[in-house]
Structure formats: structure tokens, C-alpha cells
Amino acid sequence: GSAAEKLEQQVHQQVKDLAKQLGLARVSAYGLDQDHINRLVMRCDLGQCVADYAGHMVQTAYRQATMLGPKIANTPQDSLLAACVFAIVWLLDLPQKPSLMKVAALAKVTEASVRNTYGLLHPALGYLVPRDMPIRLKGGLSALPPPASPTPPAARR
């Protein structure tokens, strides 16, 4: 709750202060730029709710970097965004689900990069999915396409 948020703000402020003292430039990830997220979601012909959930999920992924492992730090931001959009579309069980390949192409990254990022996120999706997001996919998180096969058999017809 609010105690955790207060602690997170204190940590964030201490990191900022340390970075300033050490003369480090703090680069803000443009994957966190909501306009950038909105543009990708619009190119995918998806709604604003997908953009909002994707923004939240990208930010959570960066905050939970230690849980996701060291590879997440080297992940292209657009691959992370594309993987989040892909997962959200499936979890919301939207009638129009762009393939991993299509989301990757629209994000201007390789399908392999998005597939690898989705593989990093997949085991931790329970922690990354926004709490207020309705999961409409029958079977929930466990019914998501596995990372090795980004399109489930039922959708391959």
C-alpha cells in the first residue's frame, strides 16, 4: 500500500541523489514515454486501455529488474513494449490479437527479440500484470501462449 509507495519514493530519491553525486547521467527510458506506447498500440489497431496497461507493465518490468534477471537490462525497450502489448492483448482476450511477428514489425524490432523478451517476462507475468486489469482469457495466465510457441494451436487454423 502507501507505505511501500513511500519507501519506493525514498529509494528513487536516494538513487537520484547518488547519481548526481557520482556525476552519472540518468537516462529515462523512452519505452516509458506514454506517447510512444500510444503510437505502437494505435499502429496495432488496439484501444487506449491496452496502452495504459502496457505502460504500467513496462514500468513494473523495469522496477522488478532484479526478479527478471540481468538480461532485462540489455533488452531493447521496444521489444519489452511489444512483448507487454502481446501479453495484454491475450489476457484481455481481445477478438483481434496481432501475432508476435506483427507486433514486432510495428515496434520496428525483430520477432526473435520480442520472443526472447516475452520469454523473460512470461514466468513473472503474475507480478507484472496490472492488478486492476481484468483477465478475460479462459484459464488465465496459464493459458497464455508459451514463449517457445507465440501462437497457440487453436489460433493457427
PDB file of C-alpha atoms in Angstrom:
ATOM      1  CA  GLY A   1       0.000   0.000   0.000  1.00  0.00           C
ATOM      2  CA  SER A   2       1.029   3.534   0.769  1.00  0.00           C
ATOM      3  CA  ALA A   3       3.962   2.507   2.988  1.00  0.00           C
ATOM      4  CA  ALA A   4       5.506   0.624   0.065  1.00  0.00           C
ATOM      5  CA  GLU A   5       4.921   3.602  -2.259  1.00  0.00           C
ATOM      6  CA  LYS A   6       6.536   5.954   0.266  1.00  0.00           C
ATOM      7  CA  LEU A   7       9.537   3.643   0.576  1.00  0.00           C
ATOM      8  CA  GLU A   8       9.782   3.391  -3.214  1.00  0.00           C
ATOM      9  CA  GLN A   9       9.786   7.213  -3.476  1.00  0.00           C
ATOM     10  CA  GLN A  10      12.559   7.421  -0.858  1.00  0.00           C
ATOM     11  CA  VAL A  11      14.646   4.844  -2.724  1.00  0.00           C
ATOM     12  CA  HIS A  12      14.044   6.657  -6.030  1.00  0.00           C
ATOM     13  CA  GLN A  13      15.144   9.969  -4.440  1.00  0.00           C
ATOM     14  CA  GLN A  14      18.276   8.360  -2.949  1.00  0.00           C
ATOM     15  CA  VAL A  15      19.198   6.857  -6.339  1.00  0.00           C
ATOM     16  CA  LYS A  16      18.734  10.303  -7.931  1.00  0.00           C
ATOM     17  CA  ASP A  17      20.911  11.925  -5.255  1.00  0.00           C
ATOM     18  CA  LEU A  18      23.624   9.276  -5.614  1.00  0.00           C
ATOM     19  CA  ALA A  19      23.612   9.577  -9.395  1.00  0.00           C
ATOM     20  CA  LYS A  20      24.019  13.347  -9.065  1.00  0.00           C
ATOM     21  CA  GLN A  21      26.880  12.971  -6.542  1.00  0.00           C
ATOM     22  CA  LEU A  22      28.654  10.465  -8.784  1.00  0.00           C
ATOM     23  CA  GLY A  23      28.082  12.548 -11.887  1.00  0.00           C
ATOM     24  CA  LEU A  24      26.100   9.811 -13.594  1.00  0.00           C
ATOM     25  CA  ALA A  25      23.578  10.708 -16.252  1.00  0.00           C
ATOM     26  CA  ARG A  26      20.254   9.060 -15.621  1.00  0.00           C
ATOM     27  CA  VAL A  27      18.689   8.166 -18.947  1.00  0.00           C
ATOM     28  CA  SER A  28      14.926   7.943 -18.849  1.00  0.00           C
ATOM     29  CA  ALA A  29      13.709   5.013 -20.893  1.00  0.00           C
ATOM     30  CA  TYR A  30      11.632   6.156 -23.833  1.00  0.00           C
ATOM     31  CA  GLY A  31       9.741   2.865 -23.501  1.00  0.00           C
ATOM     32  CA  LEU A  32       8.169   4.594 -20.526  1.00  0.00           C
ATOM     33  CA  ASP A  33       7.044   7.508 -22.708  1.00  0.00           C
ATOM     34  CA  GLN A  34       3.270   7.112 -22.866  1.00  0.00           C
ATOM     35  CA  ASP A  35       3.092   8.811 -26.297  1.00  0.00           C
ATOM     36  CA  HIS A  36       5.490   6.210 -27.686  1.00  0.00           C
ATOM     37  CA  ILE A  37       3.385   3.426 -26.175  1.00  0.00           C
ATOM     38  CA  ASN A  38       0.187   5.001 -27.551  1.00  0.00           C
ATOM     39  CA  ARG A  39       1.677   5.137 -31.062  1.00  0.00           C
ATOM     40  CA  LEU A  40       2.579   1.431 -31.049  1.00  0.00           C
ATOM     41  CA  VAL A  41      -0.850   0.477 -29.723  1.00  0.00           C
ATOM     42  CA  MET A  42      -2.541   2.641 -32.374  1.00  0.00           C
ATOM     43  CA  ARG A  43      -0.434   1.019 -35.137  1.00  0.00           C
ATOM     44  CA  CYS A  44      -1.683  -2.334 -33.818  1.00  0.00           C
ATOM     45  CA  ASP A  45      -5.286  -1.044 -34.049  1.00  0.00           C
ATOM     46  CA  LEU A  46      -5.798  -1.577 -30.313  1.00  0.00           C
ATOM     47  CA  GLY A  47      -7.546   0.580 -27.712  1.00  0.00           C
ATOM     48  CA  GLN A  48      -6.290   3.035 -25.103  1.00  0.00           C
ATOM     49  CA  CYS A  49      -6.764   0.511 -22.281  1.00  0.00           C
ATOM     50  CA  VAL A  50      -4.054  -1.668 -23.901  1.00  0.00           C
ATOM     51  CA  ALA A  51      -1.702   1.339 -23.965  1.00  0.00           C
ATOM     52  CA  ASP A  52      -2.399   2.139 -20.305  1.00  0.00           C
ATOM     53  CA  TYR A  53      -1.844  -1.454 -19.175  1.00  0.00           C
ATOM     54  CA  ALA A  54       1.278  -1.763 -21.356  1.00  0.00           C
ATOM     55  CA  GLY A  55       2.757   1.404 -19.857  1.00  0.00           C
ATOM     56  CA  HIS A  56       2.156   0.077 -16.372  1.00  0.00           C
ATOM     57  CA  MET A  57       3.626  -3.315 -17.261  1.00  0.00           C
ATOM     58  CA  VAL A  58       6.789  -1.826 -18.838  1.00  0.00           C
ATOM     59  CA  GLN A  59       7.386   0.330 -15.760  1.00  0.00           C
ATOM     60  CA  THR A  60       6.822  -2.640 -13.441  1.00  0.00           C
ATOM     61  CA  ALA A  61       9.235  -4.761 -15.501  1.00  0.00           C
ATOM     62  CA  TYR A  62      11.956  -2.130 -15.072  1.00  0.00           C
ATOM     63  CA  ARG A  63      11.214  -1.812 -11.340  1.00  0.00           C
ATOM     64  CA  GLN A  64      11.315  -5.608 -10.936  1.00  0.00           C
ATOM     65  CA  ALA A  65      14.553  -5.985 -12.916  1.00  0.00           C
ATOM     66  CA  THR A  66      16.233  -7.987 -10.136  1.00  0.00           C
ATOM     67  CA  MET A  67      13.414 -10.546 -10.230  1.00  0.00           C
ATOM     68  CA  LEU A  68      13.542 -10.777 -14.041  1.00  0.00           C
ATOM     69  CA  GLY A  69      17.306 -11.283 -14.111  1.00  0.00           C
ATOM     70  CA  PRO A  70      20.227  -9.383 -15.648  1.00  0.00           C
ATOM     71  CA  LYS A  71      19.090  -9.911 -19.274  1.00  0.00           C
ATOM     72  CA  ILE A  72      16.218  -7.456 -18.849  1.00  0.00           C
ATOM     73  CA  ALA A  73      18.706  -4.555 -18.593  1.00  0.00           C
ATOM     74  CA  ASN A  74      20.008  -5.314 -22.106  1.00  0.00           C
ATOM     75  CA  THR A  75      16.556  -5.800 -23.599  1.00  0.00           C
ATOM     76  CA  PRO A  76      15.596  -3.250 -26.259  1.00  0.00           C
ATOM     77  CA  GLN A  77      12.808  -1.080 -24.863  1.00  0.00           C
ATOM     78  CA  ASP A  78      10.670  -1.562 -27.951  1.00  0.00           C
ATOM     79  CA  SER A  79      10.982  -5.341 -27.576  1.00  0.00           C
ATOM     80  CA  LEU A  80       9.840  -5.047 -23.965  1.00  0.00           C
ATOM     81  CA  LEU A  81       6.921  -2.857 -25.013  1.00  0.00           C
ATOM     82  CA  ALA A  82       5.945  -5.232 -27.849  1.00  0.00           C
ATOM     83  CA  ALA A  83       6.098  -8.270 -25.537  1.00  0.00           C
ATOM     84  CA  CYS A  84       3.904  -6.462 -22.975  1.00  0.00           C
ATOM     85  CA  VAL A  85       1.357  -5.469 -25.644  1.00  0.00           C
ATOM     86  CA  PHE A  86       1.282  -9.060 -26.923  1.00  0.00           C
ATOM     87  CA  ALA A  87       0.647 -10.477 -23.420  1.00  0.00           C
ATOM     88  CA  ILE A  88      -2.020  -7.881 -22.580  1.00  0.00           C
ATOM     89  CA  VAL A  89      -3.959  -8.483 -25.799  1.00  0.00           C
ATOM     90  CA  TRP A  90      -4.106 -12.202 -24.968  1.00  0.00           C
ATOM     91  CA  LEU A  91      -5.002 -11.676 -21.299  1.00  0.00           C
ATOM     92  CA  LEU A  92      -7.817  -9.284 -22.218  1.00  0.00           C
ATOM     93  CA  ASP A  93      -8.893 -11.925 -24.768  1.00  0.00           C
ATOM     94  CA  LEU A  94      -9.472  -9.251 -27.404  1.00  0.00           C
ATOM     95  CA  PRO A  95     -11.115 -10.500 -30.601  1.00  0.00           C
ATOM     96  CA  GLN A  96      -8.309  -9.002 -32.692  1.00  0.00           C
ATOM     97  CA  LYS A  97      -4.974 -10.443 -31.494  1.00  0.00           C
ATOM     98  CA  PRO A  98      -1.954  -9.329 -33.516  1.00  0.00           C
ATOM     99  CA  SER A  99       0.701 -12.025 -33.842  1.00  0.00           C
ATOM    100  CA  LEU A 100       4.061 -11.668 -32.128  1.00  0.00           C
ATOM    101  CA  MET A 101       5.542 -11.140 -35.598  1.00  0.00           C
ATOM    102  CA  LYS A 102       3.108  -8.283 -36.374  1.00  0.00           C
ATOM    103  CA  VAL A 103       3.662  -6.541 -33.021  1.00  0.00           C
ATOM    104  CA  ALA A 104       7.438  -6.866 -33.511  1.00  0.00           C
ATOM    105  CA  ALA A 105       7.234  -5.413 -37.030  1.00  0.00           C
ATOM    106  CA  LEU A 106       5.096  -2.485 -35.864  1.00  0.00           C
ATOM    107  CA  ALA A 107       7.522  -1.858 -32.980  1.00  0.00           C
ATOM    108  CA  LYS A 108      10.378  -1.977 -35.538  1.00  0.00           C
ATOM    109  CA  VAL A 109      12.249  -4.779 -33.749  1.00  0.00           C
ATOM    110  CA  THR A 110      12.925  -8.391 -34.682  1.00  0.00           C
ATOM    111  CA  GLU A 111      10.484 -11.131 -33.848  1.00  0.00           C
ATOM    112  CA  ALA A 112      13.346 -13.034 -32.145  1.00  0.00           C
ATOM    113  CA  SER A 113      13.988 -10.066 -29.853  1.00  0.00           C
ATOM    114  CA  VAL A 114      10.308  -9.864 -28.837  1.00  0.00           C
ATOM    115  CA  ARG A 115      10.131 -13.645 -28.425  1.00  0.00           C
ATOM    116  CA  ASN A 116      13.211 -13.590 -26.125  1.00  0.00           C
ATOM    117  CA  THR A 117      11.771 -10.696 -24.116  1.00  0.00           C
ATOM    118  CA  TYR A 118       8.406 -12.443 -23.831  1.00  0.00           C
ATOM    119  CA  GLY A 119      10.340 -15.490 -22.583  1.00  0.00           C
ATOM    120  CA  LEU A 120      11.946 -13.349 -19.851  1.00  0.00           C
ATOM    121  CA  LEU A 121       8.590 -11.859 -18.833  1.00  0.00           C
ATOM    122  CA  HIS A 122       6.451 -14.998 -19.100  1.00  0.00           C
ATOM    123  CA  PRO A 123       7.380 -16.626 -15.748  1.00  0.00           C
ATOM    124  CA  ALA A 124       6.883 -13.296 -13.927  1.00  0.00           C
ATOM    125  CA  LEU A 125       3.661 -12.111 -15.586  1.00  0.00           C
ATOM    126  CA  GLY A 126       1.716 -12.684 -12.369  1.00  0.00           C
ATOM    127  CA  TYR A 127       3.774  -9.877 -10.818  1.00  0.00           C
ATOM    128  CA  LEU A 128       3.842  -7.638 -13.887  1.00  0.00           C
ATOM    129  CA  VAL A 129       0.183  -7.572 -14.960  1.00  0.00           C
ATOM    130  CA  PRO A 130      -1.623  -4.535 -13.510  1.00  0.00           C
ATOM    131  CA  ARG A 131      -3.795  -5.539 -10.534  1.00  0.00           C
ATOM    132  CA  ASP A 132      -6.796  -3.661 -11.908  1.00  0.00           C
ATOM    133  CA  MET A 133      -6.615  -5.349 -15.310  1.00  0.00           C
ATOM    134  CA  PRO A 134      -9.409  -7.873 -15.915  1.00  0.00           C
ATOM    135  CA  ILE A 135      -8.001 -11.197 -17.096  1.00  0.00           C
ATOM    136  CA  ARG A 136     -10.606 -12.488 -19.532  1.00  0.00           C
ATOM    137  CA  LEU A 137      -8.531 -15.256 -21.102  1.00  0.00           C
ATOM    138  CA  LYS A 138     -10.096 -18.603 -20.214  1.00  0.00           C
ATOM    139  CA  GLY A 139      -7.558 -20.339 -17.992  1.00  0.00           C
ATOM    140  CA  GLY A 140      -5.894 -17.045 -17.019  1.00  0.00           C
ATOM    141  CA  LEU A 141      -2.131 -16.610 -17.079  1.00  0.00           C
ATOM    142  CA  SER A 142      -1.503 -20.320 -17.579  1.00  0.00           C
ATOM    143  CA  ALA A 143      -3.471 -20.219 -20.854  1.00  0.00           C
ATOM    144  CA  LEU A 144      -1.127 -17.629 -22.405  1.00  0.00           C
ATOM    145  CA  PRO A 145       0.902 -18.761 -25.406  1.00  0.00           C
ATOM    146  CA  PRO A 146       4.178 -20.281 -24.154  1.00  0.00           C
ATOM    147  CA  PRO A 147       7.335 -18.334 -25.079  1.00  0.00           C
ATOM    148  CA  ALA A 148       8.606 -21.081 -27.405  1.00  0.00           C
ATOM    149  CA  SER A 149       5.385 -21.048 -29.418  1.00  0.00           C
ATOM    150  CA  PRO A 150       3.973 -17.496 -29.582  1.00  0.00           C
ATOM    151  CA  THR A 151       0.734 -18.572 -31.268  1.00  0.00           C
ATOM    152  CA  PRO A 152      -1.314 -21.262 -29.515  1.00  0.00           C
ATOM    153  CA  PRO A 153      -2.508 -24.226 -31.619  1.00  0.00           C
ATOM    154  CA  ALA A 154      -6.142 -23.049 -31.572  1.00  0.00           C
ATOM    155  CA  ALA A 155      -5.212 -19.768 -33.279  1.00  0.00           C
ATOM    156  CA  ARG A 156      -3.128 -21.439 -36.014  1.00  0.00           C
ATOM    157  CA  ARG A 157      -6.081 -22.783 -38.020  1.00  0.00           C
TER     158      ARG A 157
END
